[in-house]
Amino acid sequence: MKLKLVRISKIALAAALLCAPIAAVATSSNIISAKTAANKKTPYHYSTKAWTKKLAKAGYSFKLPNAAKGALYKPNGKPYGKKSLKKIVKSNTLFKAKKVRLIHNNVFVDLVSKNGKFKGYTSYINGIYNKNLDNPKLQPLIEAELGVMTAKVNQNPTADLLGQAQNEAAKLTGKEKKIADLSLKQLKEFVEYGTVAETPVLLIGRYPGSVVEK
C-alpha cells in the first residue's frame, strides 16, 4: 500500500474538527450554527475521555503516513526533525494513542511509540492511520464499511449496505474476524450518531479523508 497526503474537502474537515455530522455542515460560514443544530438532534456520543479510551484499546496499531515536516510534534511543541521522521516511517514504527485533545476546534492525538523512543502529538484527521488498512484480507470489509459511511453522510439508506459489510465480516476468520466484529459494532454507532468520533478504529486513515492509497 502506497502512502500519500490527500486534500481533505472543506466540508469533511470542518465537520471532523467540530465532531458534528458531516451532512449537517454546508460551508465554513455556517459551522457554528450547523454544529448547534446538529447537537440538538444528535447528542455527541463520545467525550474526549471516552474517545481516548476507544483509541487506546486498539494498542500499538497506528503509523505515521509520511515524514513531512510537522508530521509529529514533541511534547514541548517542537517538531521532530526530518531524519527522525524518515526513520519512523521507514521502520514502520507503531504508535499507541494516549489521549485525544480538542484545541481550538482541532483534534489532536497524543502518541507513544512501541519501542518507547518517540512520543508527542499529531493531527487526528491526517496524522495517523491504522496498520490494519494494509491487511489484504480486510480490504472487502473496509470498502463495504466506507460505503455505509458515505451513505450516512449523504443521508441515504444504510441498511442494505450494512448488511453487505456484515456479509464480508462473516467470511473472515481468526484475528481478522475479531477486528471485523469490533469494527462493525463501531460502524453501527457511526450510523446512529454520525460524528467523526464514531469512526471505526479500523478506518482511521481512510475517513474522513484518506492518507493512504492502495
CSV table of C-alpha atoms in Angstrom, one decimal:
chain,number,residue,atom,x,y,z
A,1,MET,CA,0.0,0.0,0.0
A,2,LYS,CA,1.4,3.4,-1.0
A,3,LEU,CA,1.2,6.3,1.3
A,4,LYS,CA,0.2,9.8,0.3
A,5,LEU,CA,-1.2,13.0,1.7
A,6,VAL,CA,-4.6,13.9,0.1
A,7,ARG,CA,-6.5,17.1,0.3
A,8,ILE,CA,-9.5,16.7,2.5
A,9,SER,CA,-12.6,18.5,1.5
A,10,LYS,CA,-13.6,21.6,3.5
A,11,ILE,CA,-16.9,20.0,4.3
A,12,ALA,CA,-15.3,16.8,5.7
A,13,LEU,CA,-12.6,18.6,7.5
A,14,ALA,CA,-14.9,21.2,9.1
A,15,ALA,CA,-17.3,18.5,10.3
A,16,ALA,CA,-14.5,16.4,11.6
A,17,LEU,CA,-12.9,19.1,13.6
A,18,LEU,CA,-16.2,20.1,15.2
A,19,CYS,CA,-17.3,16.5,15.7
A,20,ALA,CA,-20.6,17.3,14.0
A,21,PRO,CA,-22.3,15.1,11.5
A,22,ILE,CA,-20.7,15.9,8.1
A,23,ALA,CA,-24.0,16.1,6.3
A,24,ALA,CA,-25.0,18.9,8.6
A,25,VAL,CA,-22.1,21.2,7.6
A,26,ALA,CA,-22.6,23.0,4.3
A,27,THR,CA,-19.9,25.8,4.3
A,28,SER,CA,-17.3,27.2,6.6
A,29,SER,CA,-19.6,30.3,7.2
A,30,ASN,CA,-22.2,28.2,9.0
A,31,ILE,CA,-20.0,25.9,11.0
A,32,ILE,CA,-21.2,27.2,14.4
A,33,SER,CA,-24.9,27.2,13.6
A,34,ALA,CA,-24.7,23.8,11.9
A,35,LYS,CA,-23.0,22.3,15.0
A,36,THR,CA,-25.6,23.7,17.3
A,37,ALA,CA,-28.5,22.4,15.2
A,38,ALA,CA,-26.9,19.0,14.9
A,39,ASN,CA,-26.3,18.7,18.6
A,40,LYS,CA,-30.0,19.3,19.3
A,41,LYS,CA,-30.9,16.3,17.1
A,42,THR,CA,-27.9,14.1,17.7
A,43,PRO,CA,-26.2,14.3,21.1
A,44,TYR,CA,-22.4,14.0,20.9
A,45,HIS,CA,-21.8,10.3,21.8
A,46,TYR,CA,-18.2,10.4,22.9
A,47,SER,CA,-16.5,12.6,25.4
A,48,THR,CA,-12.8,13.1,24.8
A,49,LYS,CA,-12.2,10.7,27.7
A,50,ALA,CA,-14.3,8.0,26.1
A,51,TRP,CA,-12.8,8.7,22.7
A,52,THR,CA,-9.3,8.4,24.2
A,53,LYS,CA,-10.3,5.0,25.8
A,54,LYS,CA,-11.6,3.8,22.4
A,55,LEU,CA,-8.4,4.5,20.6
A,56,ALA,CA,-6.1,3.3,23.4
A,57,LYS,CA,-7.9,-0.1,23.4
A,58,ALA,CA,-6.5,-0.5,19.8
A,59,GLY,CA,-3.0,-0.7,21.3
A,60,TYR,CA,0.0,-0.2,19.1
A,61,SER,CA,-2.0,-0.1,15.9
A,62,PHE,CA,-1.1,3.3,14.4
A,63,LYS,CA,1.5,4.5,12.0
A,64,LEU,CA,2.5,7.9,10.6
A,65,PRO,CA,1.6,8.2,6.9
A,66,ASN,CA,4.6,10.3,5.9
A,67,ALA,CA,7.7,12.1,7.0
A,68,ALA,CA,6.6,15.6,6.1
A,69,LYS,CA,7.6,18.5,8.4
A,70,GLY,CA,5.2,18.6,11.3
A,71,ALA,CA,4.1,15.0,11.0
A,72,LEU,CA,4.8,14.6,14.7
A,73,TYR,CA,5.5,17.1,17.4
A,74,LYS,CA,7.4,16.5,20.6
A,75,PRO,CA,5.6,17.1,23.9
A,76,ASN,CA,7.3,20.5,24.2
A,77,GLY,CA,5.7,21.6,20.9
A,78,LYS,CA,8.8,21.3,18.7
A,79,PRO,CA,8.5,19.2,15.6
A,80,TYR,CA,10.6,16.1,15.1
A,81,GLY,CA,13.4,16.5,12.6
A,82,LYS,CA,13.3,15.1,9.1
A,83,LYS,CA,15.8,12.4,9.9
A,84,SER,CA,13.8,11.1,12.8
A,85,LEU,CA,10.5,11.2,10.8
A,86,LYS,CA,12.1,9.3,7.9
A,87,LYS,CA,13.3,6.6,10.4
A,88,ILE,CA,9.9,6.3,11.9
A,89,VAL,CA,8.2,5.8,8.6
A,90,LYS,CA,10.8,3.6,7.1
A,91,SER,CA,10.9,1.3,10.1
A,92,ASN,CA,7.0,1.1,10.3
A,93,THR,CA,7.2,2.3,13.9
A,94,LEU,CA,3.9,1.6,15.7
A,95,PHE,CA,2.2,4.0,18.0
A,96,LYS,CA,-0.4,3.8,20.6
A,97,ALA,CA,-2.9,6.7,21.2
A,98,LYS,CA,-2.6,8.0,24.7
A,99,LYS,CA,-5.0,11.0,24.7
A,100,VAL,CA,-7.4,12.8,22.4
A,101,ARG,CA,-7.4,16.6,22.7
A,102,LEU,CA,-9.7,19.2,21.2
A,103,ILE,CA,-7.9,22.6,20.9
A,104,HIS,CA,-9.5,25.5,19.1
A,105,ASN,CA,-11.8,23.1,17.2
A,106,ASN,CA,-8.8,21.0,16.0
A,107,VAL,CA,-8.5,17.3,17.0
A,108,PHE,CA,-5.1,16.2,18.2
A,109,VAL,CA,-3.9,12.8,19.5
A,110,ASP,CA,-1.0,12.2,21.8
A,111,LEU,CA,1.1,9.2,20.8
A,112,VAL,CA,3.8,7.0,22.2
A,113,SER,CA,5.8,4.5,20.1
A,114,LYS,CA,6.0,0.8,20.9
A,115,ASN,CA,9.8,1.0,21.3
A,116,GLY,CA,9.5,3.9,23.6
A,117,LYS,CA,11.8,6.1,21.6
A,118,PHE,CA,9.2,8.6,20.3
A,119,LYS,CA,6.3,10.4,21.9
A,120,GLY,CA,4.4,13.5,21.1
A,121,TYR,CA,1.3,14.5,19.2
A,122,THR,CA,-0.2,14.9,15.8
A,123,SER,CA,-3.4,15.7,13.9
A,124,TYR,CA,-6.1,13.0,14.3
A,125,ILE,CA,-7.5,13.8,10.9
A,126,ASN,CA,-4.5,13.3,8.7
A,127,GLY,CA,-1.6,12.4,11.0
A,128,ILE,CA,-2.1,8.7,11.7
A,129,TYR,CA,-3.5,5.6,10.0
A,130,ASN,CA,-4.4,2.1,11.3
A,131,LYS,CA,-1.9,-0.5,10.4
A,132,ASN,CA,-4.7,-3.0,9.5
A,133,LEU,CA,-5.6,-0.9,6.5
A,134,ASP,CA,-2.6,-2.7,5.0
A,135,ASN,CA,-4.2,-6.1,5.6
A,136,PRO,CA,-5.3,-7.6,2.2
A,137,LYS,CA,-7.8,-9.9,3.9
A,138,LEU,CA,-9.7,-6.9,5.3
A,139,GLN,CA,-10.0,-4.9,2.1
A,140,PRO,CA,-13.5,-6.0,1.1
A,141,LEU,CA,-14.8,-5.2,4.6
A,142,ILE,CA,-13.0,-1.8,4.6
A,143,GLU,CA,-14.6,-0.8,1.3
A,144,ALA,CA,-18.0,-2.1,2.4
A,145,GLU,CA,-17.8,-0.1,5.7
A,146,LEU,CA,-16.8,3.1,3.8
A,147,GLY,CA,-19.8,2.6,1.6
A,148,VAL,CA,-22.0,2.6,4.7
A,149,MET,CA,-20.4,5.8,6.0
A,150,THR,CA,-20.7,7.5,2.6
A,151,ALA,CA,-24.4,6.7,2.5
A,152,LYS,CA,-24.9,8.0,6.1
A,153,VAL,CA,-23.1,11.3,5.2
A,154,ASN,CA,-25.2,11.7,2.1
A,155,GLN,CA,-28.4,10.9,4.1
A,156,ASN,CA,-29.1,7.8,2.1
A,157,PRO,CA,-30.4,4.4,3.4
A,158,THR,CA,-27.7,2.3,5.1
A,159,ALA,CA,-29.5,-0.9,5.9
A,160,ASP,CA,-28.6,-2.9,2.8
A,161,LEU,CA,-25.0,-1.6,2.7
A,162,LEU,CA,-24.6,-2.5,6.4
A,163,GLY,CA,-25.8,-6.0,5.5
A,164,GLN,CA,-23.1,-6.2,2.8
A,165,ALA,CA,-20.5,-5.2,5.4
A,166,GLN,CA,-21.8,-7.9,7.8
A,167,ASN,CA,-21.6,-10.5,5.0
A,168,GLU,CA,-17.9,-9.5,4.3
A,169,ALA,CA,-17.2,-9.8,8.1
A,170,ALA,CA,-18.8,-13.3,8.2
A,171,LYS,CA,-16.3,-14.5,5.6
A,172,LEU,CA,-13.3,-13.8,7.9
A,173,THR,CA,-11.7,-16.0,10.5
A,174,GLY,CA,-9.1,-15.7,13.2
A,175,LYS,CA,-7.7,-12.2,14.1
A,176,GLU,CA,-9.4,-10.7,11.1
A,177,LYS,CA,-12.8,-11.8,12.3
A,178,LYS,CA,-12.1,-10.3,15.7
A,179,ILE,CA,-11.1,-7.0,14.1
A,180,ALA,CA,-14.2,-7.1,11.8
A,181,ASP,CA,-16.7,-7.8,14.7
A,182,LEU,CA,-15.4,-4.8,16.6
A,183,SER,CA,-15.4,-2.6,13.6
A,184,LEU,CA,-19.0,-3.5,12.7
A,185,LYS,CA,-20.0,-2.6,16.3
A,186,GLN,CA,-18.3,0.8,15.9
A,187,LEU,CA,-19.8,1.3,12.4
A,188,LYS,CA,-23.3,0.9,13.9
A,189,GLU,CA,-22.5,3.7,16.3
A,190,PHE,CA,-21.5,5.9,13.4
A,191,VAL,CA,-24.8,5.1,11.6
A,192,GLU,CA,-26.7,6.1,14.7
A,193,TYR,CA,-24.7,9.3,15.7
A,194,GLY,CA,-22.8,10.2,12.5
A,195,THR,CA,-19.9,12.2,14.1
A,196,VAL,CA,-16.2,11.6,13.4
A,197,ALA,CA,-15.6,10.2,16.9
A,198,GLU,CA,-17.7,7.2,16.0
A,199,THR,CA,-15.4,6.4,13.0
A,200,PRO,CA,-14.4,2.7,13.4
A,201,VAL,CA,-10.9,2.5,14.6
A,202,LEU,CA,-10.1,0.2,11.6
A,203,LEU,CA,-10.9,3.1,9.2
A,204,ILE,CA,-8.7,5.8,10.8
A,205,GLY,CA,-6.6,7.0,7.9
A,206,ARG,CA,-9.4,6.4,5.4
A,207,TYR,CA,-12.1,8.6,6.9
A,208,PRO,CA,-13.0,11.5,6.8
A,209,GLY,CA,-10.1,12.0,4.4
A,210,SER,CA,-7.7,9.3,3.1
A,211,VAL,CA,-4.0,9.4,3.8
A,212,VAL,CA,-3.4,6.0,2.3
A,213,GLU,CA,-3.6,4.7,-1.2
A,214,LYS,CA,-3.6,1.1,-2.4
